[in-house]
Coordinates of C-alpha atoms and ligand atoms in Angstrom, one line a residue:
X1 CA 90.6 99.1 78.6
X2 CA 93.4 101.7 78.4
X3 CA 91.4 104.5 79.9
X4 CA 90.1 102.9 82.7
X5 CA 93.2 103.9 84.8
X6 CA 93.6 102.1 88.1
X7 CA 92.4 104.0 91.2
X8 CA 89.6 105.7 89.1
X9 CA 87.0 104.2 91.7
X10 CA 86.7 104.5 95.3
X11 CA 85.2 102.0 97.6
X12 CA 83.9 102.6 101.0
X13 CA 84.3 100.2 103.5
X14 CA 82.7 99.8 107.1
X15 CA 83.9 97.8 109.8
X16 CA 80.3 96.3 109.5
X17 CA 81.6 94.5 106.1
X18 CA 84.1 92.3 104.9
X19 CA 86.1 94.0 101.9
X20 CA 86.9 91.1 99.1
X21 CA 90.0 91.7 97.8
X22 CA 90.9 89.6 94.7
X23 CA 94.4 89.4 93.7
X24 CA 94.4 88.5 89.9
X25 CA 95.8 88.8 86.6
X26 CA 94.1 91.1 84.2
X27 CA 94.8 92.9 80.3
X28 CA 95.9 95.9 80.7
X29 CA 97.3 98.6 79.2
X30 CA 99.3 101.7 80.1
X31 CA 98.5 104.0 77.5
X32 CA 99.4 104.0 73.8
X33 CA 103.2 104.1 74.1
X34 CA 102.7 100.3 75.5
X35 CA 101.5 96.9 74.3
X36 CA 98.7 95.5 76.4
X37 CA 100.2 93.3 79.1
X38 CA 99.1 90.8 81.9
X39 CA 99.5 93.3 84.8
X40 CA 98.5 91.8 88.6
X41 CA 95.9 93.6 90.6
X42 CA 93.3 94.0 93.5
X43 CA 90.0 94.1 92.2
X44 CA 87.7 95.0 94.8
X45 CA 84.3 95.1 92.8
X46 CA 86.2 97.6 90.4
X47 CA 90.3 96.8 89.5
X48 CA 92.3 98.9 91.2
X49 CA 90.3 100.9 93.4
X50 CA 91.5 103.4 96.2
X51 CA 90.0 102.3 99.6
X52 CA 88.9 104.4 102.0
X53 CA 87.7 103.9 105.7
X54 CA 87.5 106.1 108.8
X55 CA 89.8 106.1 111.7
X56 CA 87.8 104.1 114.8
X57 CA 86.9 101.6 112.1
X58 CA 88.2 98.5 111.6
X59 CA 89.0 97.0 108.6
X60 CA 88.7 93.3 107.1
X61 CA 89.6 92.3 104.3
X62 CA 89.1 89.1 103.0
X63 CA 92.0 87.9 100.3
X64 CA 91.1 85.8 97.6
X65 CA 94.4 84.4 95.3
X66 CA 93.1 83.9 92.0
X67 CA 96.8 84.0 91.1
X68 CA 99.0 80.8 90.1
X69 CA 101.6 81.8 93.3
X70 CA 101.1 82.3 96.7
X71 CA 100.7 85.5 97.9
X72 CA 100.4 87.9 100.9
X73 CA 98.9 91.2 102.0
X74 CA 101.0 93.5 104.2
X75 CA 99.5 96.8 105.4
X76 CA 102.4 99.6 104.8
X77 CA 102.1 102.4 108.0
X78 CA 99.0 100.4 110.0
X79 CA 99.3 98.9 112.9
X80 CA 98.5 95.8 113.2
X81 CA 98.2 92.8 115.1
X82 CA 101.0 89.8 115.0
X83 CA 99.9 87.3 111.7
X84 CA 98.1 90.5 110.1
X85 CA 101.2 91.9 108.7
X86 CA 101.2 89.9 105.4
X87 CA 104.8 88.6 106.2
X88 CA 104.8 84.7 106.1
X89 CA 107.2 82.3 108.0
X90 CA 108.8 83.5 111.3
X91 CA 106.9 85.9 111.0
X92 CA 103.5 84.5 111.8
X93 CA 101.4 85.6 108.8
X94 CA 100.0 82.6 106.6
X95 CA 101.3 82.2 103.0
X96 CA 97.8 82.1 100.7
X97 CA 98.0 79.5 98.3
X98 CA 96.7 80.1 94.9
X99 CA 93.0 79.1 95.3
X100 CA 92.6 80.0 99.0
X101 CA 91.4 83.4 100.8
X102 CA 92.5 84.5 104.3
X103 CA 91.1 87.1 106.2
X104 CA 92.9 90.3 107.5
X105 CA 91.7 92.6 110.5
X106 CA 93.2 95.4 110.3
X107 CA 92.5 98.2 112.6
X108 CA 92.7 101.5 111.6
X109 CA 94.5 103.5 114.4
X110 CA 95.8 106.8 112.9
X111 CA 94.3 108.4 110.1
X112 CA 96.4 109.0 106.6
X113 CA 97.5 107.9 103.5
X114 CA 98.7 104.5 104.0
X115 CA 99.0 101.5 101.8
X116 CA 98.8 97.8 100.9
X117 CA 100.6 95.6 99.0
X118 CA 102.3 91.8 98.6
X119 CA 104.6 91.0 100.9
X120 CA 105.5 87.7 98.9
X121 CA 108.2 87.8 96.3
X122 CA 107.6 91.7 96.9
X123 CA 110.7 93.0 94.2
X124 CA 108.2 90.8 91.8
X125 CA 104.7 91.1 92.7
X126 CA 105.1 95.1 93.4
X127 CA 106.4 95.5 90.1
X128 CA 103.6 93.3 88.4
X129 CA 100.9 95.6 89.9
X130 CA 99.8 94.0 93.7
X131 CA 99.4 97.3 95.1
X132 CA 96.4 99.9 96.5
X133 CA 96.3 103.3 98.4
X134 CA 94.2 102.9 101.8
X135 CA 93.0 106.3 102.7
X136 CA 92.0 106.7 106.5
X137 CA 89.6 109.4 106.7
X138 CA 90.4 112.1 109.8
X139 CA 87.1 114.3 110.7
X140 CA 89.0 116.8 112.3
X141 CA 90.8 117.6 108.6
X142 CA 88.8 120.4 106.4
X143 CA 87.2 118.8 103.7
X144 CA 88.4 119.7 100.4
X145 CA 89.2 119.0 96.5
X146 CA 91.3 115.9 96.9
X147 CA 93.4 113.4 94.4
X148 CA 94.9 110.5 94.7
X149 CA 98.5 110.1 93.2
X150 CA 100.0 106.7 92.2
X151 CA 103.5 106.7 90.7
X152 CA 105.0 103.8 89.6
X153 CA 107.7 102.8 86.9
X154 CA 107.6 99.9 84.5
X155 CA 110.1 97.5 82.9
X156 CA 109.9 97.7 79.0
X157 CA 112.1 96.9 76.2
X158 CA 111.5 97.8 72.7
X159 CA 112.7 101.0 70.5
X160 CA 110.5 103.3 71.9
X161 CA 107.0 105.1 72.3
X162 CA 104.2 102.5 70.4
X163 CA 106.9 99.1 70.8
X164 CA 107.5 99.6 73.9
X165 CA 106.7 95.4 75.5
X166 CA 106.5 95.2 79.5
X167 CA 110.2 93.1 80.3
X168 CA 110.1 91.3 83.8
X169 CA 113.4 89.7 83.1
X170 CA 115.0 92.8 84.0
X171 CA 113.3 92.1 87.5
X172 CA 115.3 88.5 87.5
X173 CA 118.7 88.9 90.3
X174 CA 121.3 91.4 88.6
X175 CA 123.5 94.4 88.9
X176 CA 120.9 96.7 89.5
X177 CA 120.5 95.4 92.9
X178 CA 123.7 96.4 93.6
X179 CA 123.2 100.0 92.7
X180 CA 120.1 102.4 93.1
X181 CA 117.9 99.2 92.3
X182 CA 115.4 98.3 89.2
X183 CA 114.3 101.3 87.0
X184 CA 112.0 101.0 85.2
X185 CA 111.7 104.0 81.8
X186 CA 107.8 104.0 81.6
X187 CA 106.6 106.6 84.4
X188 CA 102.6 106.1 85.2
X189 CA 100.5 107.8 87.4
X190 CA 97.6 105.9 89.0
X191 CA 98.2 103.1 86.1
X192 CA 98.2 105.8 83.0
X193 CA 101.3 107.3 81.3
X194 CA 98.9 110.4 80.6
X195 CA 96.4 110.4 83.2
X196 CA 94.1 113.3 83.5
X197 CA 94.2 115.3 87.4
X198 CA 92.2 118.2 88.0
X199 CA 93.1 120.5 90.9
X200 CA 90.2 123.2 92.2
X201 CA 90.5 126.1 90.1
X202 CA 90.4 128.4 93.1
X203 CA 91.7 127.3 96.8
X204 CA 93.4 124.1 97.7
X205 CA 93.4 120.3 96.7
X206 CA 95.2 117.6 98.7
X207 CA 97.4 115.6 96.7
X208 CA 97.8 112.1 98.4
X209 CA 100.8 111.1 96.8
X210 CA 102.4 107.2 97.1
X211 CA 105.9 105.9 95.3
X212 CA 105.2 102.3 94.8
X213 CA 108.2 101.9 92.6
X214 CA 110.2 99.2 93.6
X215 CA 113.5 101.7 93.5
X216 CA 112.6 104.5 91.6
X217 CA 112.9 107.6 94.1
X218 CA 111.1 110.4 92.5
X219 CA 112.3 114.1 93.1
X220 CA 108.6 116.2 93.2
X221 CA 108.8 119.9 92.8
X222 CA 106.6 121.5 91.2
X223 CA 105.8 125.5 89.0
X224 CA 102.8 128.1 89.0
X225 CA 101.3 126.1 92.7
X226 CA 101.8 127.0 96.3
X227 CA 102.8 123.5 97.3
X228 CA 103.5 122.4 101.5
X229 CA 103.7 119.0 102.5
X230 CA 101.0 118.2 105.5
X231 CA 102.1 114.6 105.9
X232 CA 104.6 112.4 105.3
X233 CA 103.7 108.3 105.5
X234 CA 100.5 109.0 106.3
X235 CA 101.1 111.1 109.3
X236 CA 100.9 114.7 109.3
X237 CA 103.4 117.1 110.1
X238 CA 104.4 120.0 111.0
X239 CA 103.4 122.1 107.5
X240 CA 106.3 123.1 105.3
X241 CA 106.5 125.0 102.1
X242 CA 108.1 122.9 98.9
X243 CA 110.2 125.1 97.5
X244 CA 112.5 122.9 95.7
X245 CA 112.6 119.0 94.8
X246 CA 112.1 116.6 97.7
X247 CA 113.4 113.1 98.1
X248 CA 110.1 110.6 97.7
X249 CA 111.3 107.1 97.8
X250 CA 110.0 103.5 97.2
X251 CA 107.0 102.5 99.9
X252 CA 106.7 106.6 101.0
X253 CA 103.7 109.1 101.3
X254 CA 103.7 112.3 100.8
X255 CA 100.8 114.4 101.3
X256 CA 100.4 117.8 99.5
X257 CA 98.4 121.1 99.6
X258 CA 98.7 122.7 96.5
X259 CA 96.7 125.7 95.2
X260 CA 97.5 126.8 91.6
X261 CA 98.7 130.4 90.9
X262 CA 97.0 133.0 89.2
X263 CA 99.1 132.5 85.8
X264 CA 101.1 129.4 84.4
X265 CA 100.0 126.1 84.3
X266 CA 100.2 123.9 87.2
X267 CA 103.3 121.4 86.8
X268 CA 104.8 118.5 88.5
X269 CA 108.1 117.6 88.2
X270 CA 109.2 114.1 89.0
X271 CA 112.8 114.0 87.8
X272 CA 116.2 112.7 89.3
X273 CA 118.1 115.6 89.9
X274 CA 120.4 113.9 88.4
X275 CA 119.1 113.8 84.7
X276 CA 117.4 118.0 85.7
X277 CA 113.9 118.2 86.7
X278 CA 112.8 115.7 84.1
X279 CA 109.3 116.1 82.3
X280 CA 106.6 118.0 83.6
X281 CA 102.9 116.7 84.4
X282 CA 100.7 119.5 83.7
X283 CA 97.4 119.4 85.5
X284 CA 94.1 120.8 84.5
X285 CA 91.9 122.7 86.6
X286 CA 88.1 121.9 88.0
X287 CA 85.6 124.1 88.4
X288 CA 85.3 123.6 91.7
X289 CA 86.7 126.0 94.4
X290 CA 87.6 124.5 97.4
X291 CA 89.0 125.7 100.9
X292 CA 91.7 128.1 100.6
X293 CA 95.0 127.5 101.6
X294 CA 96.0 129.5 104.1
X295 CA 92.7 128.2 105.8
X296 CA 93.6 124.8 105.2
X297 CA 97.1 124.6 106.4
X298 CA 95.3 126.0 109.9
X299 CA 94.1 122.4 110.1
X300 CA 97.4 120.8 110.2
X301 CA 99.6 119.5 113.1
X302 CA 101.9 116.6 113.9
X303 CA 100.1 113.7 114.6
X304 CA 101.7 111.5 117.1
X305 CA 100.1 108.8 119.2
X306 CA 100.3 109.3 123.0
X307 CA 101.4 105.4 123.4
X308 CA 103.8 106.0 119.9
X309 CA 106.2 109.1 122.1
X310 CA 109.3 107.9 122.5
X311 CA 110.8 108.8 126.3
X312 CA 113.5 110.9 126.6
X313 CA 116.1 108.7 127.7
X314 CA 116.3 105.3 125.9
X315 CA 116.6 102.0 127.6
X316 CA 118.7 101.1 124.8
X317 CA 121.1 102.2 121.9
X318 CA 121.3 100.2 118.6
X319 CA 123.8 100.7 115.4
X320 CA 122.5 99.9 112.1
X321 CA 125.6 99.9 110.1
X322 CA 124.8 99.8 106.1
X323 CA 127.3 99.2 103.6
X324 CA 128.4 97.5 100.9
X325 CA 130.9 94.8 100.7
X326 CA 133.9 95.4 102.4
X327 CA 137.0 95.5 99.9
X328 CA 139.7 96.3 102.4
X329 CA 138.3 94.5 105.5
X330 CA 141.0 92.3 107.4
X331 CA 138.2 89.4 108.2
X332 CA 136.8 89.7 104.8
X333 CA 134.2 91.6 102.4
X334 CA 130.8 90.3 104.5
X335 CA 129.4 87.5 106.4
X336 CA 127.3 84.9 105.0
X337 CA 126.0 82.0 107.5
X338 CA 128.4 83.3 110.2
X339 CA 131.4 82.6 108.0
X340 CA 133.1 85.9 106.3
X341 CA 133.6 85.5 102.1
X342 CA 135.6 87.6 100.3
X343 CA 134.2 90.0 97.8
X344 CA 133.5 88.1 94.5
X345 CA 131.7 85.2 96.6
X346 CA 129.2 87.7 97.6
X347 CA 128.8 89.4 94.8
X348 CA 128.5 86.3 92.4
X349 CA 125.6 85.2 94.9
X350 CA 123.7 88.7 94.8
X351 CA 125.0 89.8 98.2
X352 CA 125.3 93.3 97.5
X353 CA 124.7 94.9 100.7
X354 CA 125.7 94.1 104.4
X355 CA 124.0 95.0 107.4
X356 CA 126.3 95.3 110.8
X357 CA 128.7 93.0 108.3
X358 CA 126.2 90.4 107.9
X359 CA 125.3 89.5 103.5
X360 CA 122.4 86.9 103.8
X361 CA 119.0 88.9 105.5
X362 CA 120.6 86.7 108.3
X363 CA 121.2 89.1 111.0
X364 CA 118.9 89.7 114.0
X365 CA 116.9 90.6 115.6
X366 CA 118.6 93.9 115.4
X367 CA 117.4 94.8 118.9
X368 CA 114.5 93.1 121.9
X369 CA 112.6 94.7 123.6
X370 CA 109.1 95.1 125.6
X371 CA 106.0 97.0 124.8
X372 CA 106.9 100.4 126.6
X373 CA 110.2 100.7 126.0
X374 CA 111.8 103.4 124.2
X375 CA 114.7 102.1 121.4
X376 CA 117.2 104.6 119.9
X377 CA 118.8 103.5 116.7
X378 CA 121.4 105.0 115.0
X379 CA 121.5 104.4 111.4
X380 CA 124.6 104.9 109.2
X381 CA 124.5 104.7 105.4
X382 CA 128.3 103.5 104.7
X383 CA 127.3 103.7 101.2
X384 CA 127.2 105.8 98.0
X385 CA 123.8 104.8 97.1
X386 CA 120.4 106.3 98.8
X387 CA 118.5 104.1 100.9
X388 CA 114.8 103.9 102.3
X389 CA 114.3 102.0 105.7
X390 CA 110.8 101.0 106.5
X391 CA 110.2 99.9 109.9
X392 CA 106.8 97.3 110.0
X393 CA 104.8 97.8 112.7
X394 CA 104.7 101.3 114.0
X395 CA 105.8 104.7 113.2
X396 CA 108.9 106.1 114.8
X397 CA 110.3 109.3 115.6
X398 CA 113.3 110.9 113.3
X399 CA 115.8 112.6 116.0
X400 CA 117.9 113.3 113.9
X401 CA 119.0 113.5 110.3
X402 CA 122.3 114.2 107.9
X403 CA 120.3 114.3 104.4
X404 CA 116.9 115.2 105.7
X405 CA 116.3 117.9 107.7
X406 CA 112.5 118.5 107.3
X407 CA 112.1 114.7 108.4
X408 CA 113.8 115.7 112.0
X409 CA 110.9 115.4 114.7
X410 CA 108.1 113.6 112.7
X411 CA 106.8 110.3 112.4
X412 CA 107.3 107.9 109.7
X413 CA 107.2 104.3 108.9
X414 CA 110.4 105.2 106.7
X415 CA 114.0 107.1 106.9
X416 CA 115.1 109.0 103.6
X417 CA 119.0 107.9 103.7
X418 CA 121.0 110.0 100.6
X419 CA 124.5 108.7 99.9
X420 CA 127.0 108.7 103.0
X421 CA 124.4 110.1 105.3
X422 CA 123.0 108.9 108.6
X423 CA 119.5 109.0 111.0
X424 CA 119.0 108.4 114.4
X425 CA 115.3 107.2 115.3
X426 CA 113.3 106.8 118.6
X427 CA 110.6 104.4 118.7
X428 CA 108.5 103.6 122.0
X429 CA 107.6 99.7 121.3
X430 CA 103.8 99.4 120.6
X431 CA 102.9 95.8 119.3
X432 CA 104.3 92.9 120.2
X433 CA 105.4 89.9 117.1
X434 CA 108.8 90.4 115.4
X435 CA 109.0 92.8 112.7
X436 CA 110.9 93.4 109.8
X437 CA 113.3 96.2 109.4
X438 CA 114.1 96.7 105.3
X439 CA 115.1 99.0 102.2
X440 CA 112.6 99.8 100.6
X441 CA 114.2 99.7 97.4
X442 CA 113.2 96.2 96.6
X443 CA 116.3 95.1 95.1
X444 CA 118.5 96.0 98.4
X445 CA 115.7 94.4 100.3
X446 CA 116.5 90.9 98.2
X447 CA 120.0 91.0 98.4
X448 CA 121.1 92.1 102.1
X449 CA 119.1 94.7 103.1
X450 CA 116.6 93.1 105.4
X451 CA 116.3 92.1 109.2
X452 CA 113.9 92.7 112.0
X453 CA 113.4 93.7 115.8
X454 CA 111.4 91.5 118.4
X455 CA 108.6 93.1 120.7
X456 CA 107.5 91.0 123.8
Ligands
C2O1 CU1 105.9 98.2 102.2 CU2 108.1 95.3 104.2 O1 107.0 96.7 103.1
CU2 CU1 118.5 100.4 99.9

């Protein structure tokens, strides 16, 4: 039970074929310092397996909720068709009722590491487990010694290694939300707080690496490895050496070439800089050799989509204005309905953050526009707390960026923000439907940090 691990398995699928996806509870446990617990999964044949198709293909995937809530699907960094994205309501996707399956067709455009997960409840069903890496194979990439890298963070309560007990109440409307969002002290990769990874002895391995956290940004740097980062959400990118800790938040990718050195053991650092480099993940080495390096990296460019290129000249500027409740505002601290409240009003009703002034995930569309046109949005953290903004529905371009340089010129589906800092972003509409716009830190998501743009 405890050993299996999740995303042990890989499953192959075809556009041929329909992929059954079961969304269900199942025992589980983390590894010794945890009691077994009811964790929430995809099993696909095997529970929790990485999927993996080719670019071309197309994907369907039929859900079946063995749950006792509804639930969704939404596939993080695809692009997909209106109803497809796994976000019910105005937003076109159907709710699946415990008991019922739905189909998704999802086409598989760009190649990368993407994702999947439940767009219902998300803060919740993220946390309990209803998540999967979806790999999208490229051809034109050198094949080599590959692993993927699942981090995630769990609730517990309990004295300490051995009592440790799985707590969702700390998941239930709080503080936290106000602040970097819900941390949880258990650290797992791919389901296992001591999972075995093997890199190639000799040469390099791709690290596919996903933060499914619900806030938890991890900070990976890493000792005795030539690490560069190939892609980020999936897409690549213009190759870059890690050669100290780099922001990974909540919902992002990051894709690394790593090739050990010739003394030391390989280490991974996940820590907050905050609290120092925090513990070390030591991997052990294969026996197999793989590509080296500096071949590898040869292989690498940006990868942008002819119809994704943003024009020069945009046929309109937005402001995204993110902040927290005013306390010296003359109207007031935040909107709710229209109306402005003053501070404790929000905050005793979880409205933590405001976007353009608005409390209530009431605000938008943010902007309208038409396949072909090329929106510029200027994005301003007013606040002291990092943020993560995932756009649904396409990639955009980063123009520019206050806290993240190497994110300037690439694609992404989402825009580190540290404290105070600010983004612009160019994005050439693709698909039309209404699409959300949110933090990807679940907790800001739930409590103000949420709206959407409109594509016709
Ligand atoms: Cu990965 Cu709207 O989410
Ligand atoms: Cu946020």
């Amino acid at each position: 039970m405890a050993s299996l691990g999740s995303f042990a398995k890989t499953v192959q699928a075809t556009s041929n074929q329909t992929l059954d996806l079961i969304a269900k509870a199942n025992q589980t446990s983390l590894g010794q310092a945890v009691r077994p617990f009811e964790r929430w999964l995809y099993d696909t044949g095997s529970s929790g397996a990485v999927i993996r198709c080719r670019q071309g293909d197309r994907l369907i995937a039929r859900l079946h909720n063995q749950l006792e809530v509804p639930t969704t699907v939404h596939w993080h960094g695809l692009r997909v068709s209106k109803g497809m994205d796994g976000v019910s309501g105005k937003f076109a996707s159907p709710l699946v009722l415990p008991g019922e399956t739905f189909d998704y067709q999802v086409p598989l455009r760009d190649p990368g590491t993407h994702w999947f997960h439940s767009h219902y409840d998300s803060l919740n069903q993220i946390a309990r487990g209803l998540y999967g890496p979806l790999i999208v194979e490229n051809f034109d990439e050198p094949v080599m010694h590959e692993q993927v890298m699942v981090l995630d963070d769990w609730t517990v309560k309990g004295t300490g290694p051995g009592a440790f007990e799985v707590d969702w109440s700390k998941l239930e409307p709080g503080l936290a939300w106000g602040h970097a969002g819900v941390k949880g002290r258990v650290l797992t990769i791919n389901g296992s707080i001591q999972p075995r990874l093997e890199l190639a002895f000799q040469g390099a391995t791709r690290l596919r690496m996903l933060n499914a956290a619900t806030g938890r940004v991890f900070r990976p740097s890493f000792e005795n490895v030539r690490a560069w980062v190939v892609a980020m959400d999936g897409y690549t990118c213009q190759p870059f050496e890690l050669t100290s800790s780099l922001f990974f938040g909540p919902g992002q990718r990051l894709d690394v070439l790593v090739e050990p050195m010739d003394s030391g053991r390989a280490t991974l650092f996940l820590g907050e800089e905050l609290f120092g480099k925090g513990t070390g993940f030591e991997f052990g080495l294969g026996v197999e050799a793989s590509v080296s390096l500096a071949d590898a990296l040869h292989a690498f460019s940006p990868y942008m989509p002819l119809e994704l290129r943003p024009d020069t000249s945009a046929h309109q500027k937005i402001t995204l204005d993110m902040s927290e409740p005013h306390r010296d505002h003359s109207k007031g601290a935040g909107m709710v309905d229209g109306q402005w409240q003053d501070w404790s009003t929000l905050v005793d009703n979880h409205r933590y953050w405001l976007f353009n002034n608005v409390a209530d995930n009431s605000l938008g569309p943010l902007f309208k526009g038409r396949v072909g046109e090329t929106i510029e949005v200027e994005m301003l953290n007013n606040s002291a707390t990092h943020h993560v903004m995932h756009f649904h529905g396409q990639h955009v371009q980063i123009k520019s960026s206050s806290s993240a340089e190497h994110e300037v010129g690439s694609f992404r589906d989402s825009i580190t923000f540290e404290a105070w800092s600010k983004a612009t972003i160019a994005m050439k509409l693709d698909r039309p439907g209404l699409w959300p716009l949110h933090c990807h830190i679940l907790g800001h998501q739930v409590s103000g940090m949420f709206t959407h743009y409109e594509v016709t």
